[in-house]
PDB file of C-alpha atoms in Angstrom:
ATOM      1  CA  UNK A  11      16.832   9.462 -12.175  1.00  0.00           C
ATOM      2  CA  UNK A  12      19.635   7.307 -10.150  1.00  0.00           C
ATOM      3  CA  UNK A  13      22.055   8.835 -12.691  1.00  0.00           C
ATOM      4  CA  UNK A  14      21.002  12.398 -11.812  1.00  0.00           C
ATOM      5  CA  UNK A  15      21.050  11.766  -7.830  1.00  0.00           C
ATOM      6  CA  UNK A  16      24.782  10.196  -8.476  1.00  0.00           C
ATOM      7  CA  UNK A  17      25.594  13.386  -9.590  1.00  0.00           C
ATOM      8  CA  UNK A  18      24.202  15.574  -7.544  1.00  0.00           C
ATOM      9  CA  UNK A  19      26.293  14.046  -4.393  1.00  0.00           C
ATOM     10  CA  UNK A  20      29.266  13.613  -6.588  1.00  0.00           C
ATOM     11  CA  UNK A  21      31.560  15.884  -4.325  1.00  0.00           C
ATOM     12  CA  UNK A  22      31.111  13.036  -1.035  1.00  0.00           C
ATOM     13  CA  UNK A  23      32.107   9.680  -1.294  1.00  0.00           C
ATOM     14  CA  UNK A  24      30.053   9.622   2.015  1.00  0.00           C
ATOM     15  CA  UNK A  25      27.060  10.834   0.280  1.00  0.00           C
ATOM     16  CA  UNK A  26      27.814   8.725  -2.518  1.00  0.00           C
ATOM     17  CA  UNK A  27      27.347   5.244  -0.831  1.00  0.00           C
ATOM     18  CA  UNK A  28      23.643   6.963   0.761  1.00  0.00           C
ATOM     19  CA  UNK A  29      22.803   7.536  -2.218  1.00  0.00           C
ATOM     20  CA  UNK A  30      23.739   3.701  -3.709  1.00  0.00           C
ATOM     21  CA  UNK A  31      22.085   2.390  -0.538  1.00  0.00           C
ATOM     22  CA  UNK A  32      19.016   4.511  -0.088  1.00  0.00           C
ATOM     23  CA  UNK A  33      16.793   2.397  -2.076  1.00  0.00           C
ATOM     24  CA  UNK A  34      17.207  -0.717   0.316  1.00  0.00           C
ATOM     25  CA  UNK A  35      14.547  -0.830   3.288  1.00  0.00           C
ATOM     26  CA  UNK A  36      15.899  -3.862   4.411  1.00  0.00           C
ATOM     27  CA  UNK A  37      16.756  -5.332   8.445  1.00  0.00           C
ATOM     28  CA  UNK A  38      20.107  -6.107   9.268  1.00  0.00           C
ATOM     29  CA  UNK A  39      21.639  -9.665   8.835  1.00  0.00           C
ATOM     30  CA  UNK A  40      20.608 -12.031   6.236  1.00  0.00           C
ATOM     31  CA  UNK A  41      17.805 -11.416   3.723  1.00  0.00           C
ATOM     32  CA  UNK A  42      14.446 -12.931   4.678  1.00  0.00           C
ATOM     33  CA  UNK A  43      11.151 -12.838   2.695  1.00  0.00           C
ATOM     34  CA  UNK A  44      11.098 -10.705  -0.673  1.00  0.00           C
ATOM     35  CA  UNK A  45       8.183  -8.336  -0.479  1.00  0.00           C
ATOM     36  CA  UNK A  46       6.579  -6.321  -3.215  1.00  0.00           C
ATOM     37  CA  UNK A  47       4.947  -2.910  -1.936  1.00  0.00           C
ATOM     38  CA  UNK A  48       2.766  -1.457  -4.541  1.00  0.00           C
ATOM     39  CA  UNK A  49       2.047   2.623  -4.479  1.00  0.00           C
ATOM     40  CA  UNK A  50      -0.323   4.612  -6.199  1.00  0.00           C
ATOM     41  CA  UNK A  51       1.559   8.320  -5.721  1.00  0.00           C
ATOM     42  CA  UNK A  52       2.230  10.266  -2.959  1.00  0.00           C
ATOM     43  CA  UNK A  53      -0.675  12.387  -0.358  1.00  0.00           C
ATOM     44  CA  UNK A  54      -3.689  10.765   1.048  1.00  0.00           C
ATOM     45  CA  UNK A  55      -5.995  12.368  -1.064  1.00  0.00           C
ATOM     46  CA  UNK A  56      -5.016  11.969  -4.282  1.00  0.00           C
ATOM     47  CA  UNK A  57      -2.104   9.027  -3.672  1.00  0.00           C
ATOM     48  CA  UNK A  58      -0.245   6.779  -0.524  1.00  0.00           C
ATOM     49  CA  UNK A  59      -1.141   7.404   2.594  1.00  0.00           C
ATOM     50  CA  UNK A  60       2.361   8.328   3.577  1.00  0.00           C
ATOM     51  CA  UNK A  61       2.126   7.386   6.895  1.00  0.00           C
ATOM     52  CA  UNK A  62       1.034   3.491   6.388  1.00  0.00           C
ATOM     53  CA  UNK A  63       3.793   3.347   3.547  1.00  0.00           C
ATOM     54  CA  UNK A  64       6.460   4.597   5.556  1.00  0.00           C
ATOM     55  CA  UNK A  65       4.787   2.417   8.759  1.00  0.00           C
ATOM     56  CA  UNK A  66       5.039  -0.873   6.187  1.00  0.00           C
ATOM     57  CA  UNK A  67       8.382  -0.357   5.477  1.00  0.00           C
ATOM     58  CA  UNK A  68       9.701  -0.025   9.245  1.00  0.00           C
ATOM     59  CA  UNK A  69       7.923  -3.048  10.341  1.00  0.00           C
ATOM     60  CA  UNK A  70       9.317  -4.947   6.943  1.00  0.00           C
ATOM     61  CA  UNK A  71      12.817  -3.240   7.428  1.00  0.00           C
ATOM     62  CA  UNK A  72      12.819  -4.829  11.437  1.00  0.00           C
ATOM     63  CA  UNK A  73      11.533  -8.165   9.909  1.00  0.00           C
ATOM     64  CA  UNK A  74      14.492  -8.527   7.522  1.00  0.00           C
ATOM     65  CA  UNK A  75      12.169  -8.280   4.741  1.00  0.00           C
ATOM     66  CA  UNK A  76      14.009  -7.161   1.184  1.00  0.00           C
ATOM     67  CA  UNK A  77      11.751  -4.647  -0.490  1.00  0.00           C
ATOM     68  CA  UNK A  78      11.036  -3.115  -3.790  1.00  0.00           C
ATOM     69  CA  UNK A  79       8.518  -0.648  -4.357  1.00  0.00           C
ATOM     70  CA  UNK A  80       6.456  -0.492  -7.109  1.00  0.00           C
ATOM     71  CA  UNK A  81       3.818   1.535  -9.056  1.00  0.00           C
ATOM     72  CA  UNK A  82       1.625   1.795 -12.649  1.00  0.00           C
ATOM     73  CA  UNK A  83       2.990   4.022 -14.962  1.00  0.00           C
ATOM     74  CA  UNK A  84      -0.344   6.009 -15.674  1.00  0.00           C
ATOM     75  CA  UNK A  85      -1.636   9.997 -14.726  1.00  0.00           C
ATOM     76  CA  UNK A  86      -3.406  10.128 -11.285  1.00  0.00           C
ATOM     77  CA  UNK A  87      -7.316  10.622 -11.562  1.00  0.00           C
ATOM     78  CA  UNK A  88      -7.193  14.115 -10.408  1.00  0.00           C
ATOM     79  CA  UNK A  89      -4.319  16.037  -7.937  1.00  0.00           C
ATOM     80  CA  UNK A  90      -5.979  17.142  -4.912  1.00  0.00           C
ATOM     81  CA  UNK A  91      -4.119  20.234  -2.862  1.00  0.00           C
ATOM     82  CA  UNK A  92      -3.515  18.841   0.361  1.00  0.00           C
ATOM     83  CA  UNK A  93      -3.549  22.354   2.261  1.00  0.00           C
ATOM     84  CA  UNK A  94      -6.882  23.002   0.744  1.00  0.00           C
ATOM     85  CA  UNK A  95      -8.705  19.694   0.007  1.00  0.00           C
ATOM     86  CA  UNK A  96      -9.535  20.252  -3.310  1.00  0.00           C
ATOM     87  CA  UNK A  97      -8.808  19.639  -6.761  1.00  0.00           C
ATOM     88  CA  UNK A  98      -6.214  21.669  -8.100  1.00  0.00           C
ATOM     89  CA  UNK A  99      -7.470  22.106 -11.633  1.00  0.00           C
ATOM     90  CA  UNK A 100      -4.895  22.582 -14.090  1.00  0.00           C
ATOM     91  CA  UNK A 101      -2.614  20.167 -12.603  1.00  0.00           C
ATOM     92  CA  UNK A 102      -1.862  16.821 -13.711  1.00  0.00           C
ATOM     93  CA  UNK A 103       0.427  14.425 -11.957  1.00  0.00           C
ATOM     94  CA  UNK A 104       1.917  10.820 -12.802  1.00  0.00           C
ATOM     95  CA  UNK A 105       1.380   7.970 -10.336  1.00  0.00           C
ATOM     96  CA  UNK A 106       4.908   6.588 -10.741  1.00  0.00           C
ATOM     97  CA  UNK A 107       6.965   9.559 -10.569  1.00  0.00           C
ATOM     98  CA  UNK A 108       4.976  10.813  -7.322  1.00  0.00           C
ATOM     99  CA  UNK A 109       5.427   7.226  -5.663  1.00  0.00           C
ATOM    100  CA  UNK A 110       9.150   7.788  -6.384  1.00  0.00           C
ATOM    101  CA  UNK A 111       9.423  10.397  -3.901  1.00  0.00           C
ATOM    102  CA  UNK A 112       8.043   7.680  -0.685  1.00  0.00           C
ATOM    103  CA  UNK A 113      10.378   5.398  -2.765  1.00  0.00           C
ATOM    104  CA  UNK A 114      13.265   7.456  -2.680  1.00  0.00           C
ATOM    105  CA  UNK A 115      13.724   7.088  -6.306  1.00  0.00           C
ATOM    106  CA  UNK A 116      14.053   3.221  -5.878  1.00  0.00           C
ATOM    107  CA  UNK A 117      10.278   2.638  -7.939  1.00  0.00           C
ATOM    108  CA  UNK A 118       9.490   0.074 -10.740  1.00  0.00           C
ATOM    109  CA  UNK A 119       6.916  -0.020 -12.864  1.00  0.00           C
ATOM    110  CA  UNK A 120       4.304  -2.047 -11.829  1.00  0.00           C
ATOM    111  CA  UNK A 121       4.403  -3.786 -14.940  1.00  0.00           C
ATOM    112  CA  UNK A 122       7.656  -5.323 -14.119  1.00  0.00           C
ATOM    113  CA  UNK A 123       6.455  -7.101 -11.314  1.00  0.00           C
ATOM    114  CA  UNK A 124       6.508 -10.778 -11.383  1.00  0.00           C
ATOM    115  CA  UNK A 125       5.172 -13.212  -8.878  1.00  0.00           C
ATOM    116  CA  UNK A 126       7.994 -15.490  -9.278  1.00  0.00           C
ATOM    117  CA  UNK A 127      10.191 -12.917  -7.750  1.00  0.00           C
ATOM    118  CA  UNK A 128       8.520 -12.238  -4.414  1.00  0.00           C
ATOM    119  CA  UNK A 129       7.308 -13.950  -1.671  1.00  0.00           C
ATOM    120  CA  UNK A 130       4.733 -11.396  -0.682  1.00  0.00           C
ATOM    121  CA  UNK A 131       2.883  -8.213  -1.684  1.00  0.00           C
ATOM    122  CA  UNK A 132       1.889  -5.293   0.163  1.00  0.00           C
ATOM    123  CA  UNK A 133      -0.217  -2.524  -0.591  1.00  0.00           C
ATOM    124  CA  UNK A 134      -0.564   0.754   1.597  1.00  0.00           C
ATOM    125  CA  UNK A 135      -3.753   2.778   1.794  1.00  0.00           C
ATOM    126  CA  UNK A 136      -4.400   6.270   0.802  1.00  0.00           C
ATOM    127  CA  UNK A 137      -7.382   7.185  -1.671  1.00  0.00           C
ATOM    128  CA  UNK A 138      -4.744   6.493  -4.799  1.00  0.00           C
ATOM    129  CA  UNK A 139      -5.914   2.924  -4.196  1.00  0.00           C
ATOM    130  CA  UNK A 140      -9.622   3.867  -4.687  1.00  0.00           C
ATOM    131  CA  UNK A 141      -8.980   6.572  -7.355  1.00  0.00           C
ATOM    132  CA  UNK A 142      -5.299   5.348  -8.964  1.00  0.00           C
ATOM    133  CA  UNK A 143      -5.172   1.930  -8.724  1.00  0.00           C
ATOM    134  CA  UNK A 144      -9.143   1.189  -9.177  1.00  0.00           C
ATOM    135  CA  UNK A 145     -12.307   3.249  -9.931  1.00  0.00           C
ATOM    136  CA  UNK A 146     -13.908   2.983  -6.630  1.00  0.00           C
ATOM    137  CA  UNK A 147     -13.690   6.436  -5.317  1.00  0.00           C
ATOM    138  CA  UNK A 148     -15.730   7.071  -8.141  1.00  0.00           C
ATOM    139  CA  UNK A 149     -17.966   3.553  -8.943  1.00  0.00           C
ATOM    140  CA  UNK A 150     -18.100   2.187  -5.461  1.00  0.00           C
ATOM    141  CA  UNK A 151     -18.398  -1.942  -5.825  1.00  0.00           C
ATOM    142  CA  UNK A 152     -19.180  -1.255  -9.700  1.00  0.00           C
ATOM    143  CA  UNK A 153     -15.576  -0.523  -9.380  1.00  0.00           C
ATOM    144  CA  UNK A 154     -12.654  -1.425 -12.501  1.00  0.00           C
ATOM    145  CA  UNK A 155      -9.053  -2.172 -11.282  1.00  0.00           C
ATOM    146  CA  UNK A 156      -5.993  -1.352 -12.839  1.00  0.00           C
ATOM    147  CA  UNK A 157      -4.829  -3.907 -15.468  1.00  0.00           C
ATOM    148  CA  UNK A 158      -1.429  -4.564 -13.820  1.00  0.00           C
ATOM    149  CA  UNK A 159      -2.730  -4.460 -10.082  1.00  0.00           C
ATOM    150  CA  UNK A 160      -5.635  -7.316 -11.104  1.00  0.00           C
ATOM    151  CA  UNK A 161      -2.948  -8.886 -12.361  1.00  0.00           C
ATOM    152  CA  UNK A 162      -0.575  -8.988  -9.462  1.00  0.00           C
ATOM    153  CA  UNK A 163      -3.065  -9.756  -6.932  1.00  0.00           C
ATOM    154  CA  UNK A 164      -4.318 -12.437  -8.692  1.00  0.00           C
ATOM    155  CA  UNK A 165      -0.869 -14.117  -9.419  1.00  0.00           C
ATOM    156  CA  UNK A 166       0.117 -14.098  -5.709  1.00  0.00           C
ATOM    157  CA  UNK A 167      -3.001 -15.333  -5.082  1.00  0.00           C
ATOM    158  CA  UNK A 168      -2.829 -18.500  -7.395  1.00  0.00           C
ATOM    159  CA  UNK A 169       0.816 -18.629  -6.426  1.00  0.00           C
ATOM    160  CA  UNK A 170      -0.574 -18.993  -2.358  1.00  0.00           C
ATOM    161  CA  UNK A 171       1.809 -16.253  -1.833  1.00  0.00           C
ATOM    162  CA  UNK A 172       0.220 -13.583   1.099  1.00  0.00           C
ATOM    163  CA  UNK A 173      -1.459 -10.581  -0.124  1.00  0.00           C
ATOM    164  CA  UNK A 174      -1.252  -7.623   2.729  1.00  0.00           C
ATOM    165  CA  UNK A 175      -3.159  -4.757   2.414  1.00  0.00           C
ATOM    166  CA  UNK A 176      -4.161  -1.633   4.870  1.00  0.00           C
ATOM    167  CA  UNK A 177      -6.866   1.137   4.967  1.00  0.00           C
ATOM    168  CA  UNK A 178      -9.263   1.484   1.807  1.00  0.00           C
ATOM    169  CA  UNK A 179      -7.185  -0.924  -0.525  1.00  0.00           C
ATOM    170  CA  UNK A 180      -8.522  -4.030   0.900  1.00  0.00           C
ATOM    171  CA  UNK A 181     -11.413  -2.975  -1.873  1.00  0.00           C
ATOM    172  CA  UNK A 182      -9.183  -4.250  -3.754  1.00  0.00           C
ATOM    173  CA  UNK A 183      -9.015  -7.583  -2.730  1.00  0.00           C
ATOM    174  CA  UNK A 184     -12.733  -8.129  -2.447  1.00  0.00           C
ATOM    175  CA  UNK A 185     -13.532  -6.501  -6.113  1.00  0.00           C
ATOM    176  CA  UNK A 186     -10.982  -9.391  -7.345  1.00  0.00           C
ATOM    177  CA  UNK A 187     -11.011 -12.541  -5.161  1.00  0.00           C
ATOM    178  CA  UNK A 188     -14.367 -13.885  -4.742  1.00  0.00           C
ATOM    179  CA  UNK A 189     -15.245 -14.453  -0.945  1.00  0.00           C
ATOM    180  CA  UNK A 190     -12.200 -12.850   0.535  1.00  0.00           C
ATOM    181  CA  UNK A 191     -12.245 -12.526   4.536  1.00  0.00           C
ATOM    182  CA  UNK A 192     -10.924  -8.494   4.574  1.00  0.00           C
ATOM    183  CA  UNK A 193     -11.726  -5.365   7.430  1.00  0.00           C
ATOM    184  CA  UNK A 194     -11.952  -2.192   7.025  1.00  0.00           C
ATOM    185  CA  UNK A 195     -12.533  -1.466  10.608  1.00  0.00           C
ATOM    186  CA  UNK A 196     -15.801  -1.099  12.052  1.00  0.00           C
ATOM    187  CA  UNK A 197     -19.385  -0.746  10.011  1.00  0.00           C
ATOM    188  CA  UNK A 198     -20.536   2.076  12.130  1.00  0.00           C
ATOM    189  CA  UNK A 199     -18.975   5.878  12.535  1.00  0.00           C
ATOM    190  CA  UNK A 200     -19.205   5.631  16.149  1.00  0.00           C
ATOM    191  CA  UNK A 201     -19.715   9.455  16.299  1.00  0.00           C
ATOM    192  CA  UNK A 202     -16.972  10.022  13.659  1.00  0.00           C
ATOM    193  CA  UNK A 203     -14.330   7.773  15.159  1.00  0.00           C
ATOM    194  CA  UNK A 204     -14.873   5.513  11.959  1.00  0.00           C
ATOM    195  CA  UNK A 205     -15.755   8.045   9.356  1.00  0.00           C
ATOM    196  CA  UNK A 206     -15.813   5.718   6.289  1.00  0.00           C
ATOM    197  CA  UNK A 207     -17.660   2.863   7.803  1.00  0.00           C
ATOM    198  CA  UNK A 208     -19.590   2.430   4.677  1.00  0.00           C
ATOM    199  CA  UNK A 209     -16.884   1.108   3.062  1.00  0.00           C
ATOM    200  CA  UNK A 210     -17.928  -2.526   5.068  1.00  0.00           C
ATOM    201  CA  UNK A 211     -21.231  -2.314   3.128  1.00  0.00           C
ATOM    202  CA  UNK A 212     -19.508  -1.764  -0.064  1.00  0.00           C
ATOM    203  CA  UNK A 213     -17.005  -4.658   1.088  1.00  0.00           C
ATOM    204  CA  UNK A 214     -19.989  -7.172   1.403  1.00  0.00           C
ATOM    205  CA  UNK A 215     -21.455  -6.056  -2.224  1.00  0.00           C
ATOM    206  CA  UNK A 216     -18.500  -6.908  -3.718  1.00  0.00           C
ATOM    207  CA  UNK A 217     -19.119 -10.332  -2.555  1.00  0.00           C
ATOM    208  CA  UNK A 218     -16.621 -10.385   0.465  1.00  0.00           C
ATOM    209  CA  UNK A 219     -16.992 -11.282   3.717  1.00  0.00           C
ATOM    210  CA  UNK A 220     -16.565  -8.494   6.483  1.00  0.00           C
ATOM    211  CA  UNK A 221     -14.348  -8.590   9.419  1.00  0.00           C
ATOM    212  CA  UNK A 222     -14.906  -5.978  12.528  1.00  0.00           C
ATOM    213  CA  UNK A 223     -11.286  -5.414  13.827  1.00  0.00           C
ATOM    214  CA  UNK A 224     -10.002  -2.430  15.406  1.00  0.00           C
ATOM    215  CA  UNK A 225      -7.318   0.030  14.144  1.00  0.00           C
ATOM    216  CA  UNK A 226      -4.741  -1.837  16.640  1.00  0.00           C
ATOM    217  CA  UNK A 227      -5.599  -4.983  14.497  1.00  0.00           C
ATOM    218  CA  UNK A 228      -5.281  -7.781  11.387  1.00  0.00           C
ATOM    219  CA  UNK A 229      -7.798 -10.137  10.190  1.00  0.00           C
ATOM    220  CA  UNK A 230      -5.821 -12.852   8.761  1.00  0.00           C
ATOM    221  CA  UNK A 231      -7.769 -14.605   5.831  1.00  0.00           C
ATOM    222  CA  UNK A 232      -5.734 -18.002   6.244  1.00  0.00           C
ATOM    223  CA  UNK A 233      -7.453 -19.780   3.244  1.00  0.00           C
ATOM    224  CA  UNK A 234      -6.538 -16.827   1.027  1.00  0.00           C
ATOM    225  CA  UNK A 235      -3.353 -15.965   2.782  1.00  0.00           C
ATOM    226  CA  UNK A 236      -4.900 -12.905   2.757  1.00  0.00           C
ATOM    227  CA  UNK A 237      -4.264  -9.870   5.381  1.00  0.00           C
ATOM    228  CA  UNK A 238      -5.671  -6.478   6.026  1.00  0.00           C
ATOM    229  CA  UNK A 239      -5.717  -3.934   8.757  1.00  0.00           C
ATOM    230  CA  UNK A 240      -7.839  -0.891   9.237  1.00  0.00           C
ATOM    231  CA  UNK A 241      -5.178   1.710   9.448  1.00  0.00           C
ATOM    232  CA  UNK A 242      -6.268   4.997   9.018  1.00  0.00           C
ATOM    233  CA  UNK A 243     -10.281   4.175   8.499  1.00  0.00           C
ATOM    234  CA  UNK A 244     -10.289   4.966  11.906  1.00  0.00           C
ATOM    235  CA  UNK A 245      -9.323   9.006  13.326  1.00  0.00           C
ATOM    236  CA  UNK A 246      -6.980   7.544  16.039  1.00  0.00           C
ATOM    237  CA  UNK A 247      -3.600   8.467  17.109  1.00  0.00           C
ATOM    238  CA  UNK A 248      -0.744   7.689  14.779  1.00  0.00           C
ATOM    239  CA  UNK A 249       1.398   5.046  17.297  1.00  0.00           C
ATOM    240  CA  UNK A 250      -1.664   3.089  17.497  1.00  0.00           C
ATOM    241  CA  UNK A 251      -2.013   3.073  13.519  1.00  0.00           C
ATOM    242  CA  UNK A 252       1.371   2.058  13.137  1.00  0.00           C
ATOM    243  CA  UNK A 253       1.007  -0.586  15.571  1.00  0.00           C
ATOM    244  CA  UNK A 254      -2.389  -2.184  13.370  1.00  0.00           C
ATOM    245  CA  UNK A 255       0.194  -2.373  10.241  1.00  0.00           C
ATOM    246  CA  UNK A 256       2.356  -3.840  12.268  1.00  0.00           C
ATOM    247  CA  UNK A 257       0.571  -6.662  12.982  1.00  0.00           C
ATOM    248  CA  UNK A 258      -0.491  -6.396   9.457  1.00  0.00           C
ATOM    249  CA  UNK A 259       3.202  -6.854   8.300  1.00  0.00           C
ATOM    250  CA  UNK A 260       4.137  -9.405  10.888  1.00  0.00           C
ATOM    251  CA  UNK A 261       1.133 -11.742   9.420  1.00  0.00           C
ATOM    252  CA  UNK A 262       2.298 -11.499   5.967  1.00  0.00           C
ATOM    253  CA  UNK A 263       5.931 -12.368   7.247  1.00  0.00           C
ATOM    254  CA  UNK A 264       4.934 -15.613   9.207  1.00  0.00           C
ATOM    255  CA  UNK A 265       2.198 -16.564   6.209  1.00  0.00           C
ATOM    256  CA  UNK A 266       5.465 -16.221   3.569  1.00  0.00           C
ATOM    257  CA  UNK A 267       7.277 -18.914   5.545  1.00  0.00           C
ATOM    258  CA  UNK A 268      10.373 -16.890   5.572  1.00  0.00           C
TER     259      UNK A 268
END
């Protein structure tokens, strides 16, 4: 793929050094904390919440974070058409090659990822986490995770390396890490302003402990170095989203010493 985008900017040596550096989302000045940032495709509804990935990477980029992105290597559950939402049928999508495109072609496979290499690891919200990188879309707290994501949560857990996550993938955390402090916003729809509140009640079956935040904040799990933000669990305005992940981002920054 990086050979093909080379190519296709071959006439510009202007274009050419974009195209070298486009993978970097980094701050200027010295590297600070290595951060992994783990996607599960591309669209709310079937993949990242664009939005909170491209809000985690600003607020890493203006912490001097160095970032790779990476994803599984495995078809998405279903593809949902976002202009319609619902299943388009004969379609059939691959988690790593849609996660690409928020990536900018600069994507792993999650496989690759090792604990020893990072200091932290992020993961964005979006219903890929509850459909891509776990079953709970479909299973609720009966929920299975991905073989690779269990892996690398549980690693930079062990390690005491901060885990950040935003939206519905703090499931993730409390399916694998017994007792985990997480929010998911508020346990009540408030009229519709929280309109997956139920996702708290799911939270505590898993055998977590439930934190009410608003979308504007983090719950920092110290013990677990563990941090989550509600994101878009809540219909809010977008500047006050990104403004939750970044205090998200800024926790997992001062928790990874860097």
């Amino acid at each position: 793929m990086f050979a093909l985008r080379t190519l296709a900017f071959k006439s510009s040596p202007i274009l050419k050094y974009q195209v070298v550096t486009a993978g970097f989302h980094t701050g200027v000045g010295m590297f600070g904390a290595k951060v992994a940032v783990v996607l599960s495709g591309c669209g709310v509804y079937d993949g990242t919440e664009i939005h909170e990935a491209s809000a985690i990477l600003v607020h890493l980029s203006r912490g001097g974070a160095e970032v790779q992105m990476y994803a599984p290597d495995i078809s998405q559950m279903h593809v949902i058409d976002h202009s319609k939402g619902q299943p388009a049928e004969t379609e059939s999508r691959n988690v790593l090659s849609e996660s690409a495109r928020i990536a900018r072609g600069n994507i792993t496979d999650l496989t690759k990822l090792s604990v020893s290499n990072h200091d932290a690891i992020i993961f964005p919200g979006g219903f890929g986490a509850a459909k891509n990188l776990s079953t709970f879309a479909v299973d609720g707290p009966d929920c299975q995770v991905n073989k690779d994501v269990e892996r690398v949560i549980k690693d930079f857990h062990k390690a005491g390396k901060p885990i950040g996550l935003c939206c519905i993938s703090p499931v993730l955390a409390a399916k694998l890490l017994p007792g985990v402090e997480v929010t998911v916003g508020h346990e009540e729809e408030e009229g519709g302003k929280w309109p997956y509140a139920g996702t708290a009640q799911a939270v505590k079956a898993l055998g977590a402990k439930h934190c009410v935040k608003d979308h504007y904040e983090a719950h920092v799990d110290q013990k677990n170095k563990v941090v989550t933000s509600p994101a878009f669990m809540c219909e809010t305005q977008l500047h006050l989203i990104f403004d939750g992940i970044g205090a998200m981002v800024s926790n997992v920054l001062k928790l990874s010493g860097k």
